[in-house]
Amino acid sequence: MELIFSLLQQLSVYLVIAYLLSKTPLFMPLTTVSGHFSQRLACYVVFSLFCVLGTYFGLAIENAIANTRAIGAVMGGLLGGPLVGFAVGLTGGIHRYTMGGFTDTACAISTTAEGLLGGIIHSYYVRRGLVDKIFKPSVAFVVLLAAEVMQMTIILLVAQPFEQALHLVKAIALPMIIANSIGAALFMSIIQDRKAIYEKYSAAFSSKALKIAERSVGILSSGFNQQSTKKIAQIIYEETGVGAVSITDREKIMAFIGIGDDHHLPGTPISSECTRQAIQNRELIYADGYEVAYQCSLHEKCKLGSALVIPLVGGEDEVLGTIKLYEPKQKLFSTLNRHLGEGLAKLLSNQILTGRYIEQQTLLTQAELRLLQAQVNPHFLFNSLNTISAVIRRDPDKARELIQHLSQFFRRNLKHNIESVTIKEELAHITAYLEVELARFSDRLEVDFEVDPELLNVVVPTFTLQPLVENAVKHGTSTLLHNGRIQVLGRVITDAAQPMVELLVIDNAGNYIVKENETGLGQQIVDKRLKNAFGQSYGLQMFCEKGVSCTAQITFPLLEIKGVNKKNA
């Protein structure tokens, strides 16, 4: 009985060290079973240390040592697997062997076997998908009990003389089985508690981060300005519960929400040395008010007592600005909010870059539309005015009708901000264009429209068909000595895996020369915008049978358009 109490007393020191170690980063890998090298290495280092400590804390009895070494070996195997368990047991066994005694060889063998036993149990649970059971204190208790019984058996089989070994086992078996089994259960309980804390912390972190990400998505797509940053700051303030939130660019405060908003005014220049340092050095600054002094630079009676300043870093390590979290003087930063602040900075940096990309894409789209309009307007306007001038004397009513069609055509061209239209609207635009051209070519041009009615409300990028029809006239039928014909066809192709829309513009001139990787500028823009909207497998293709016909074929899936503003018919 006295030996049991002595072992439990030594075990208390052992567990105190385990508890203190659980507060360090070295302990974190022990709370998972990942199989990664870093996790296994941590298990080996920590539990080899406890193996050695268990021997040093042991009690000398009859030229042997009653100890808690088995806890380190078994725990190493349970959490690290067979290889780690064997390595930990071997390390502890060799250390015990160097200390001598008539049980040195038996203890070296048994310690190695105990580590391997823990590893076998580890593999058993992993193969069956029962990893959580490894962290149960009851499992550690049972495995350690079996390991100690195995150790006593090995001592009886290996240690000599047998009579002395038997006497030793009778003296130490029950105390060591009880002490080590309880110790293993308590050790695993410490790990289990630390694991629960990590998981709770991670869940809280993930929950806050996801809520902020969900609420803030798309806000910065309108630009990095005072309106958008105010919305973002409000969301972060509500979700984190910090004293105040501020977002700045490189020069001024963009938004400020919370304590001190009466003097931290948006639009005012940055005056904080911490903020300037974070921007200049691209580093996180935590001014806790103790180790790093913090005092509001705008108002001496400001209630804010600490600040976390994180730079917003964009492409090529460019600092776009900062996000700043504050706490009042009577409250310290939680570790959760400190780590969350770093994640928020990455989130906002990515959103700002995404917003800039969207803005650039919008500007590019508008530039492409204007380029298409610039291609059409000058020569078409010149030809149209000449045609109307010729018609006005002999048929004033027809001239007025042509002017109406011309005005309708140019009115549509002036709507720069519309990126998509229905096929019905695109056909109306083409009709206005062709009415003028039909008057110009008189009876030498024939136009046929055959578009399935179900396609009229399908949305396409603006200027999808008009440049192709204009090319068919300008470079096709206008060069013919005989009558020209243009067909605009639209149908649904259902025999493919994905139902598709096919639009065709066909002329009977056959003048287009197909060159590999080379098309007209207007055709390039049409093809590019279709691919951006629907994917790289769709777009515009040109087919030509010289002197017979030229076909411009557009294909895209029969579904809602992607990446383009929609407009209802």
Coordinates of C-alpha atoms in Angstrom, one line a residue:
M1 CA 0.0 0.0 0.0
E2 CA 2.9 2.3 0.8
L3 CA 4.4 1.7 -2.6
I4 CA 1.1 2.6 -4.3
F5 CA 0.9 6.0 -2.6
S6 CA 4.6 6.6 -3.4
L7 CA 4.0 5.9 -7.1
L8 CA 0.9 8.1 -7.1
Q9 CA 2.9 10.8 -5.5
Q10 CA 5.6 10.6 -8.2
L11 CA 2.8 10.3 -10.8
S12 CA 1.4 13.7 -9.6
V13 CA 4.7 15.4 -10.5
Y14 CA 4.6 13.5 -13.9
L15 CA 1.1 14.8 -14.6
V16 CA 1.8 18.4 -13.5
I17 CA 4.6 18.4 -16.1
A18 CA 2.2 17.0 -18.7
Y19 CA -0.4 19.7 -17.8
L20 CA 2.2 22.5 -18.1
L21 CA 3.4 21.1 -21.4
S22 CA -0.2 21.1 -22.7
K23 CA -0.1 24.9 -22.7
T24 CA 2.7 25.0 -25.3
P25 CA 2.5 24.7 -29.1
L26 CA 4.5 21.4 -28.9
F27 CA 1.4 19.7 -27.4
M28 CA -1.0 20.7 -30.2
P29 CA 0.1 17.8 -32.6
L30 CA -0.8 15.3 -29.8
T31 CA -4.5 16.3 -30.1
T32 CA -4.8 14.9 -33.6
V33 CA -4.1 11.6 -35.4
S34 CA -3.0 12.8 -38.8
G35 CA -0.1 10.5 -39.7
H36 CA 2.0 13.5 -40.9
F37 CA 5.7 13.4 -40.1
S38 CA 5.5 16.5 -37.9
Q39 CA 2.7 14.9 -35.8
R40 CA 4.7 11.6 -35.4
L41 CA 7.9 13.5 -34.6
A42 CA 6.1 15.5 -31.9
C43 CA 4.7 12.3 -30.4
Y44 CA 8.1 10.7 -30.4
V45 CA 9.9 13.6 -28.8
V46 CA 7.2 14.3 -26.1
F47 CA 6.6 10.7 -25.1
S48 CA 10.3 9.7 -25.2
L49 CA 10.8 12.5 -22.7
F50 CA 8.0 11.1 -20.5
C51 CA 9.5 7.6 -20.8
V52 CA 12.8 8.8 -19.5
L53 CA 11.2 11.0 -16.8
G54 CA 9.1 8.0 -15.7
T55 CA 12.3 6.0 -15.0
Y56 CA 14.0 8.9 -13.2
F57 CA 10.9 9.4 -11.0
G58 CA 10.8 5.7 -10.2
L59 CA 11.5 4.2 -6.8
A60 CA 14.4 1.8 -6.2
I61 CA 13.2 -1.6 -4.9
E62 CA 15.4 -4.7 -4.6
N63 CA 17.9 -3.7 -7.3
A64 CA 15.0 -2.8 -9.6
I65 CA 12.9 0.4 -10.3
A66 CA 9.1 0.7 -9.7
N67 CA 8.2 3.4 -12.3
T68 CA 5.7 5.1 -14.6
R69 CA 7.8 4.7 -17.7
A70 CA 5.1 2.6 -19.4
I71 CA 2.8 5.6 -19.7
G72 CA 5.1 7.3 -22.2
A73 CA 5.6 4.2 -24.3
V74 CA 1.9 3.2 -24.5
M75 CA 0.7 6.8 -25.1
G76 CA 3.3 7.3 -27.8
G77 CA 2.0 4.2 -29.6
L78 CA -1.7 5.1 -29.1
L79 CA -1.3 8.6 -30.6
G80 CA 1.6 8.0 -33.0
G81 CA 1.0 4.5 -34.4
P82 CA 3.1 1.3 -34.3
L83 CA 6.4 2.9 -35.7
V84 CA 6.3 5.8 -33.2
G85 CA 5.3 3.4 -30.3
F86 CA 8.2 1.1 -31.1
A87 CA 10.6 4.0 -31.3
V88 CA 9.4 5.6 -28.1
G89 CA 9.5 2.2 -26.3
L90 CA 13.0 1.4 -27.7
T91 CA 14.3 4.8 -26.5
G92 CA 12.9 4.4 -23.1
G93 CA 14.0 0.8 -22.9
I94 CA 17.6 1.6 -23.9
H95 CA 17.7 4.4 -21.3
R96 CA 16.4 1.9 -18.6
Y97 CA 19.0 -0.6 -19.7
T98 CA 21.8 1.8 -19.2
M99 CA 20.8 2.2 -15.5
G100 CA 21.6 -1.5 -14.8
G101 CA 20.0 -3.9 -12.4
F102 CA 19.0 -7.5 -12.8
T103 CA 15.8 -6.5 -14.6
D104 CA 17.5 -4.1 -17.1
T105 CA 17.1 -6.4 -20.1
A106 CA 13.6 -7.5 -19.2
C107 CA 12.6 -3.8 -18.7
A108 CA 14.2 -2.8 -22.0
I109 CA 12.2 -5.5 -23.9
S110 CA 9.0 -4.9 -22.1
T111 CA 9.1 -1.1 -22.6
T112 CA 9.6 -1.6 -26.3
A113 CA 6.8 -4.2 -26.4
E114 CA 4.4 -1.7 -24.5
G115 CA 5.0 1.0 -27.1
L116 CA 4.3 -1.5 -29.9
L117 CA 1.1 -2.6 -28.1
G118 CA -0.1 1.0 -28.0
G119 CA 0.7 1.3 -31.7
I120 CA -1.3 -1.9 -32.6
I121 CA -4.3 -0.5 -30.8
H122 CA -3.9 2.7 -32.7
S123 CA -3.9 0.9 -36.0
Y124 CA -6.9 -1.2 -35.0
Y125 CA -9.0 1.9 -34.4
V126 CA -7.7 3.9 -37.4
R127 CA -8.5 1.0 -39.8
R128 CA -12.1 0.9 -38.5
G129 CA -12.6 4.6 -38.6
L130 CA -12.9 4.9 -34.8
V131 CA -10.2 7.5 -34.3
D132 CA -12.1 9.3 -31.5
K133 CA -11.9 6.2 -29.4
I134 CA -8.1 6.6 -29.2
F135 CA -8.6 9.7 -27.1
K136 CA -10.9 8.1 -24.5
P137 CA -9.3 7.8 -21.0
S138 CA -11.0 4.4 -20.5
V139 CA -9.1 3.0 -23.6
A140 CA -5.8 4.3 -22.2
F141 CA -6.6 2.8 -18.8
V142 CA -7.3 -0.7 -20.3
V143 CA -4.3 -0.7 -22.7
L144 CA -1.9 0.4 -19.9
L145 CA -3.3 -2.3 -17.6
A146 CA -2.7 -4.9 -20.3
A147 CA 0.8 -3.5 -21.0
E148 CA 1.7 -3.7 -17.3
V149 CA 0.5 -7.3 -17.1
M150 CA 2.7 -8.0 -20.2
Q151 CA 5.7 -6.3 -18.5
M152 CA 5.4 -8.4 -15.4
T153 CA 5.2 -11.5 -17.5
I154 CA 8.3 -10.5 -19.4
I155 CA 10.2 -9.9 -16.1
L156 CA 9.3 -13.4 -14.9
L157 CA 10.4 -14.9 -18.2
V158 CA 13.7 -12.9 -18.7
A159 CA 15.0 -11.7 -15.4
Q160 CA 17.4 -14.0 -13.5
P161 CA 17.4 -15.4 -10.9
F162 CA 13.7 -16.3 -11.2
E163 CA 13.1 -16.4 -7.5
Q164 CA 14.2 -12.8 -7.1
A165 CA 12.2 -11.8 -10.2
L166 CA 9.1 -13.5 -8.7
H167 CA 9.6 -11.8 -5.4
L168 CA 9.9 -8.4 -7.2
V169 CA 6.8 -9.0 -9.3
K170 CA 4.8 -9.8 -6.2
A171 CA 5.9 -6.6 -4.6
I172 CA 5.5 -4.2 -7.5
A173 CA 2.9 -5.7 -9.9
L174 CA -0.3 -4.4 -8.2
P175 CA 1.0 -0.9 -7.4
M176 CA 2.5 -0.4 -10.9
I177 CA -0.6 -1.7 -12.6
I178 CA -2.9 0.6 -10.6
A179 CA -0.7 3.7 -10.7
N180 CA 0.2 3.5 -14.4
S181 CA -3.3 2.7 -15.5
I182 CA -4.7 5.6 -13.6
G183 CA -1.8 7.8 -14.8
A184 CA -2.5 6.9 -18.5
A185 CA -6.2 7.7 -18.1
L186 CA -5.4 11.1 -16.5
F187 CA -2.8 11.9 -19.1
M188 CA -5.2 11.1 -21.9
S189 CA -7.8 13.2 -20.1
I190 CA -5.5 16.2 -20.3
I191 CA -5.0 15.6 -24.0
Q192 CA -8.7 15.1 -24.5
D193 CA -9.5 18.4 -22.7
R194 CA -6.9 20.3 -24.7
K195 CA -8.3 18.7 -27.9
A196 CA -11.8 19.9 -27.0
I197 CA -10.5 23.4 -26.4
Y198 CA -8.7 23.5 -29.7
E199 CA -11.9 22.3 -31.5
K200 CA -14.1 24.8 -29.7
Y201 CA -11.6 27.5 -30.5
S202 CA -11.4 26.4 -34.2
A203 CA -15.2 26.2 -34.4
A204 CA -15.7 29.7 -33.0
F205 CA -13.0 31.0 -35.3
S206 CA -14.5 29.3 -38.4
S207 CA -18.0 30.4 -37.5
K208 CA -17.0 34.0 -37.2
A209 CA -14.9 33.9 -40.3
L210 CA -17.6 32.3 -42.3
K211 CA -20.3 34.7 -41.2
I212 CA -18.1 37.7 -42.0
A213 CA -17.2 36.2 -45.4
E214 CA -20.8 35.4 -46.1
R215 CA -22.0 38.9 -45.2
S216 CA -19.2 40.8 -46.9
V217 CA -19.1 38.9 -50.2
G218 CA -19.5 41.1 -53.2
I219 CA -19.5 44.4 -51.3
L220 CA -16.0 45.4 -52.4
S221 CA -16.8 44.5 -56.0
S222 CA -18.1 48.1 -56.4
G223 CA -14.7 49.4 -55.4
F224 CA -12.5 50.2 -52.4
N225 CA -14.3 53.4 -51.3
Q226 CA -15.9 54.9 -48.2
Q227 CA -19.3 53.4 -48.9
S228 CA -18.1 49.8 -49.3
T229 CA -15.5 49.9 -46.5
K230 CA -18.1 51.3 -44.1
K231 CA -20.4 48.3 -44.8
I232 CA -17.4 45.9 -44.3
A233 CA -16.3 47.7 -41.0
Q234 CA -19.9 47.5 -39.7
I235 CA -20.1 43.7 -40.4
I236 CA -16.7 43.0 -38.7
Y237 CA -17.7 45.2 -35.7
E238 CA -20.9 43.3 -35.2
E239 CA -19.4 39.8 -35.6
T240 CA -16.2 40.2 -33.6
G241 CA -17.6 42.4 -30.7
V242 CA -14.4 44.4 -30.6
G243 CA -14.4 48.0 -29.3
A244 CA -14.0 49.6 -32.8
V245 CA -13.1 48.7 -36.4
S246 CA -11.3 51.0 -38.9
I247 CA -10.3 50.5 -42.5
T248 CA -7.8 52.8 -44.2
D249 CA -6.1 53.1 -47.5
R250 CA -2.5 54.2 -47.6
E251 CA -3.3 57.9 -46.9
K252 CA -6.6 58.3 -45.0
I253 CA -9.3 56.7 -42.9
M254 CA -11.9 55.1 -45.2
A255 CA -14.3 53.9 -42.5
F256 CA -14.5 53.8 -38.7
I257 CA -17.2 52.1 -36.6
G258 CA -17.4 51.9 -32.7
I259 CA -15.8 53.7 -29.7
G260 CA -14.2 56.9 -30.8
D261 CA -16.2 57.5 -34.0
D262 CA -16.7 61.1 -32.9
H263 CA -13.0 61.9 -33.6
H264 CA -11.8 59.1 -35.9
L265 CA -13.5 60.6 -38.9
P266 CA -13.5 59.0 -42.4
G267 CA -11.6 61.1 -44.9
T268 CA -9.1 62.4 -42.4
P269 CA -5.4 61.6 -43.0
I270 CA -3.7 58.8 -41.1
S271 CA -2.1 60.1 -37.9
S272 CA -1.2 56.9 -36.1
E273 CA 2.4 55.9 -36.1
C274 CA 1.4 52.2 -35.7
T275 CA -0.6 52.4 -38.9
R276 CA 2.1 54.2 -40.9
Q277 CA 4.6 51.5 -39.6
A278 CA 2.3 48.7 -40.7
I279 CA 2.0 50.2 -44.2
Q280 CA 5.6 51.0 -44.6
N281 CA 7.0 47.7 -43.3
R282 CA 4.1 45.4 -44.4
E283 CA 3.9 43.9 -40.9
L284 CA 1.3 43.3 -38.3
I285 CA 1.4 45.7 -35.4
Y286 CA -0.1 44.8 -32.0
A287 CA -0.1 47.7 -29.6
D288 CA -1.5 46.2 -26.4
G289 CA -0.9 49.3 -24.3
Y290 CA 1.6 47.5 -22.0
E291 CA 4.5 46.0 -23.9
V292 CA 3.8 48.2 -26.9
A293 CA 2.4 51.6 -25.8
Y294 CA -0.8 52.8 -27.4
Q295 CA -2.3 56.2 -27.2
C296 CA -4.9 57.7 -29.6
S297 CA -3.2 60.4 -31.7
L298 CA -6.4 62.3 -32.3
H299 CA -7.9 62.7 -28.8
E300 CA -6.1 62.5 -25.4
K301 CA -9.3 61.3 -23.7
C302 CA -10.0 58.5 -26.2
K303 CA -11.3 55.4 -24.5
L304 CA -9.5 53.0 -26.8
G305 CA -6.5 51.3 -25.1
S306 CA -5.1 48.8 -27.6
A307 CA -5.0 48.3 -31.3
L308 CA -4.3 45.5 -33.8
V309 CA -3.2 46.9 -37.2
I310 CA -3.0 44.5 -40.1
P311 CA -1.8 45.6 -43.6
L312 CA -4.0 44.7 -46.6
V313 CA -1.5 43.3 -49.0
G314 CA -2.4 42.9 -52.7
G315 CA -0.6 41.6 -55.7
E316 CA 3.2 41.9 -55.8
D317 CA 3.2 42.7 -52.1
E318 CA 1.6 46.1 -52.6
V319 CA 0.1 47.4 -49.4
L320 CA -3.4 48.6 -50.3
G321 CA -4.3 49.9 -46.8
T322 CA -4.9 48.5 -43.3
I323 CA -7.7 47.0 -41.2
K324 CA -7.5 48.0 -37.5
L325 CA -9.3 46.4 -34.6
Y326 CA -9.5 48.3 -31.3
E327 CA -10.4 47.4 -27.7
P328 CA -11.2 49.9 -24.9
K329 CA -8.7 50.4 -22.0
Q330 CA -10.4 48.1 -19.6
K331 CA -10.5 45.2 -22.0
L332 CA -7.7 43.1 -23.6
F333 CA -7.7 41.5 -27.0
S334 CA -8.9 37.9 -27.1
T335 CA -6.6 35.5 -28.9
L336 CA -9.5 34.6 -31.2
N337 CA -9.9 38.1 -32.4
R338 CA -6.2 38.6 -32.9
H339 CA -6.0 35.6 -35.2
L340 CA -9.3 36.4 -36.8
G341 CA -7.9 39.9 -37.7
E342 CA -5.1 38.3 -39.8
G343 CA -7.6 36.2 -41.6
L344 CA -9.9 39.1 -42.3
A345 CA -7.0 41.1 -43.8
K346 CA -6.4 38.3 -46.3
L347 CA -10.1 38.1 -47.0
L348 CA -10.4 41.8 -47.6
S349 CA -7.2 42.0 -49.7
N350 CA -8.6 39.3 -52.0
Q351 CA -12.0 41.0 -52.2
I352 CA -10.3 44.3 -53.1
L353 CA -8.2 42.7 -55.8
T354 CA -11.4 40.9 -57.1
G355 CA -13.2 44.2 -57.1
R356 CA -10.4 45.8 -59.1
Y357 CA -10.4 42.8 -61.5
I358 CA -14.2 43.1 -62.0
E359 CA -13.9 46.8 -62.6
Q360 CA -11.1 46.3 -65.1
Q361 CA -13.2 43.6 -66.9
T362 CA -16.2 46.0 -67.0
L363 CA -14.0 48.8 -68.5
L364 CA -12.6 46.3 -71.0
T365 CA -16.1 45.2 -72.0
Q366 CA -17.2 48.8 -72.4
A367 CA -14.1 49.5 -74.5
E368 CA -14.9 46.5 -76.7
L369 CA -18.5 47.7 -77.2
R370 CA -17.3 51.2 -78.1
L371 CA -14.8 49.7 -80.5
L372 CA -17.6 47.7 -82.2
Q373 CA -19.7 50.9 -82.4
A374 CA -16.8 52.9 -83.8
Q375 CA -16.4 50.3 -86.5
V376 CA -20.0 50.4 -87.5
N377 CA -21.0 54.1 -87.1
P378 CA -18.7 56.1 -89.5
H379 CA -19.1 54.3 -92.8
F380 CA -22.7 53.2 -92.1
L381 CA -23.7 56.7 -91.3
F382 CA -22.0 58.0 -94.5
N383 CA -23.7 55.4 -96.6
S384 CA -27.1 55.9 -94.9
L385 CA -27.1 59.7 -95.4
N386 CA -26.2 59.2 -99.1
T387 CA -29.1 56.7 -99.5
I388 CA -31.6 59.0 -97.7
S389 CA -30.4 61.9 -99.8
A390 CA -31.1 59.9 -103.0
V391 CA -34.6 58.7 -101.7
I392 CA -35.9 62.0 -100.3
R393 CA -36.7 63.6 -103.6
R394 CA -38.6 60.7 -105.2
D395 CA -40.2 59.2 -102.1
P396 CA -40.3 61.5 -99.0
D397 CA -42.4 59.1 -97.0
K398 CA -39.8 56.3 -97.6
A399 CA -37.1 58.8 -96.6
R400 CA -38.9 59.6 -93.3
E401 CA -39.2 55.8 -92.6
L402 CA -35.4 55.4 -93.2
I403 CA -34.6 58.2 -90.9
Q404 CA -36.7 56.5 -88.2
H405 CA -34.9 53.2 -88.7
L406 CA -31.5 55.1 -88.6
S407 CA -32.4 56.9 -85.4
Q408 CA -33.5 53.6 -83.8
F409 CA -30.2 52.0 -84.8
F410 CA -28.1 54.8 -83.3
R411 CA -30.3 55.1 -80.2
R412 CA -29.5 51.4 -79.5
N413 CA -25.8 52.0 -80.2
L414 CA -25.7 54.8 -77.6
K415 CA -26.7 52.5 -74.8
H416 CA -23.1 51.8 -73.7
N417 CA -24.1 50.4 -70.2
I418 CA -26.1 47.5 -71.6
E419 CA -24.0 44.4 -71.8
S420 CA -26.6 41.9 -72.7
V421 CA -29.9 41.8 -74.6
T422 CA -32.4 39.2 -75.7
I423 CA -32.2 37.7 -79.2
K424 CA -35.5 39.5 -79.9
E425 CA -33.9 42.9 -79.2
E426 CA -30.8 41.9 -81.2
L427 CA -32.9 41.1 -84.2
A428 CA -34.8 44.4 -83.9
H429 CA -31.4 46.2 -84.0
I430 CA -30.4 44.2 -87.1
T431 CA -33.7 45.0 -88.7
A432 CA -33.2 48.7 -88.2
Y433 CA -29.7 48.4 -89.8
L434 CA -30.9 46.3 -92.7
E435 CA -33.9 48.5 -93.6
V436 CA -31.4 51.2 -94.5
E437 CA -29.2 48.8 -96.4
L438 CA -32.2 47.4 -98.3
A439 CA -33.1 50.9 -99.4
R440 CA -29.5 51.4 -100.5
F441 CA -29.3 48.2 -102.6
S442 CA -32.9 48.3 -103.7
D443 CA -33.9 44.9 -105.1
R444 CA -30.3 43.6 -105.2
L445 CA -30.5 42.4 -101.6
E446 CA -32.8 39.9 -100.0
V447 CA -32.9 39.1 -96.2
D448 CA -34.5 36.1 -94.6
F449 CA -35.1 35.6 -90.8
E450 CA -35.8 32.1 -89.5
V451 CA -35.4 32.1 -85.7
D452 CA -37.3 29.6 -83.5
P453 CA -39.8 31.6 -81.4
E454 CA -38.6 29.9 -78.2
L455 CA -35.2 31.6 -78.6
L456 CA -36.5 35.2 -78.7
N457 CA -36.2 35.7 -75.0
V458 CA -32.8 34.0 -74.7
V459 CA -30.1 36.5 -73.5
V460 CA -26.9 37.1 -75.5
P461 CA -24.1 39.7 -75.2
T462 CA -24.9 43.0 -76.9
F463 CA -23.6 43.3 -80.5
T464 CA -23.5 39.5 -81.0
L465 CA -25.2 39.4 -84.4
Q466 CA -25.0 42.9 -85.7
P467 CA -21.3 42.9 -86.6
L468 CA -21.7 39.6 -88.4
V469 CA -24.6 40.9 -90.5
E470 CA -22.7 44.1 -91.2
N471 CA -19.7 42.1 -92.4
A472 CA -22.0 39.9 -94.6
V473 CA -23.2 43.1 -96.3
K474 CA -19.9 45.1 -96.4
H475 CA -17.5 42.3 -97.4
G476 CA -20.1 39.9 -99.0
T477 CA -23.2 40.8 -100.8
S478 CA -22.2 44.4 -101.6
T479 CA -19.4 43.1 -103.9
L480 CA -21.7 40.9 -106.0
L481 CA -22.8 41.8 -109.5
H482 CA -25.9 39.6 -109.0
N483 CA -28.4 39.7 -106.2
G484 CA -27.2 39.1 -102.7
R485 CA -29.0 37.1 -100.0
I486 CA -28.4 37.1 -96.3
Q487 CA -30.0 34.5 -93.9
V488 CA -30.3 34.9 -90.2
L489 CA -31.2 31.5 -88.6
G490 CA -31.7 30.4 -85.0
R491 CA -32.5 27.0 -83.7
V492 CA -32.1 24.7 -80.7
I493 CA -29.8 21.7 -81.0
T494 CA -31.1 18.9 -78.8
D495 CA -29.1 15.9 -80.0
A496 CA -26.0 17.0 -78.0
A497 CA -25.3 16.1 -74.3
Q498 CA -26.1 19.8 -73.5
P499 CA -28.9 21.5 -75.4
M500 CA -27.4 24.3 -77.4
V501 CA -28.4 27.4 -79.3
E502 CA -27.1 27.8 -82.8
L503 CA -27.3 31.2 -84.5
L504 CA -26.2 31.4 -88.2
V505 CA -25.5 34.4 -90.4
I506 CA -25.2 33.2 -94.0
D507 CA -24.4 35.2 -97.2
N508 CA -24.2 34.0 -100.8
A509 CA -21.0 35.7 -101.7
G510 CA -18.4 33.4 -100.2
N511 CA -15.7 36.1 -100.1
Y512 CA -14.4 35.4 -96.6
I513 CA -11.0 33.8 -96.4
V514 CA -10.5 31.6 -93.4
K515 CA -7.0 32.0 -92.0
E516 CA -5.8 29.9 -89.0
N517 CA -5.8 31.9 -85.7
E518 CA -6.8 35.1 -87.6
T519 CA -10.2 36.8 -87.8
G520 CA -11.5 40.3 -88.1
L521 CA -11.4 42.6 -85.1
G522 CA -15.2 42.6 -84.8
Q523 CA -15.4 38.8 -85.1
Q524 CA -12.6 38.5 -82.4
I525 CA -14.5 40.6 -80.0
V526 CA -17.8 38.7 -80.6
D527 CA -16.0 35.4 -80.1
K528 CA -14.2 36.6 -77.0
R529 CA -17.3 37.9 -75.3
L530 CA -19.2 34.6 -76.1
K531 CA -16.4 32.5 -74.6
N532 CA -16.2 34.7 -71.5
A533 CA -20.0 34.4 -71.0
F534 CA -20.4 30.7 -71.8
G535 CA -17.0 28.9 -71.7
Q536 CA -14.2 28.2 -74.1
S537 CA -15.9 25.4 -75.9
Y538 CA -18.5 27.9 -77.3
G539 CA -18.3 31.0 -79.4
L540 CA -18.0 32.0 -83.1
Q541 CA -16.7 29.9 -86.0
M542 CA -16.4 31.0 -89.7
F543 CA -17.0 28.6 -92.6
C544 CA -16.6 29.6 -96.2
E545 CA -17.1 27.9 -99.6
K546 CA -15.4 30.3 -102.0
G547 CA -17.8 32.0 -104.4
V548 CA -20.8 30.1 -103.0
S549 CA -21.5 31.0 -99.3
C550 CA -20.0 32.2 -96.1
T551 CA -21.4 31.1 -92.7
A552 CA -20.8 32.7 -89.3
Q553 CA -21.9 30.1 -86.7
I554 CA -22.5 31.0 -83.0
T555 CA -23.1 28.3 -80.4
F556 CA -23.7 28.5 -76.7
P557 CA -25.6 26.3 -74.1
L558 CA -29.3 26.8 -73.6
L559 CA -29.1 28.1 -70.1
E560 CA -28.8 31.4 -68.2
I561 CA -25.8 33.5 -69.3
K562 CA -22.8 33.6 -66.9
G563 CA -20.9 36.7 -66.0
V564 CA -23.1 39.1 -68.0
N565 CA -25.7 41.5 -66.7
K566 CA -29.1 40.2 -67.6
K567 CA -32.0 42.1 -69.0
N568 CA -35.5 40.8 -69.2
A569 CA -37.3 40.8 -72.5

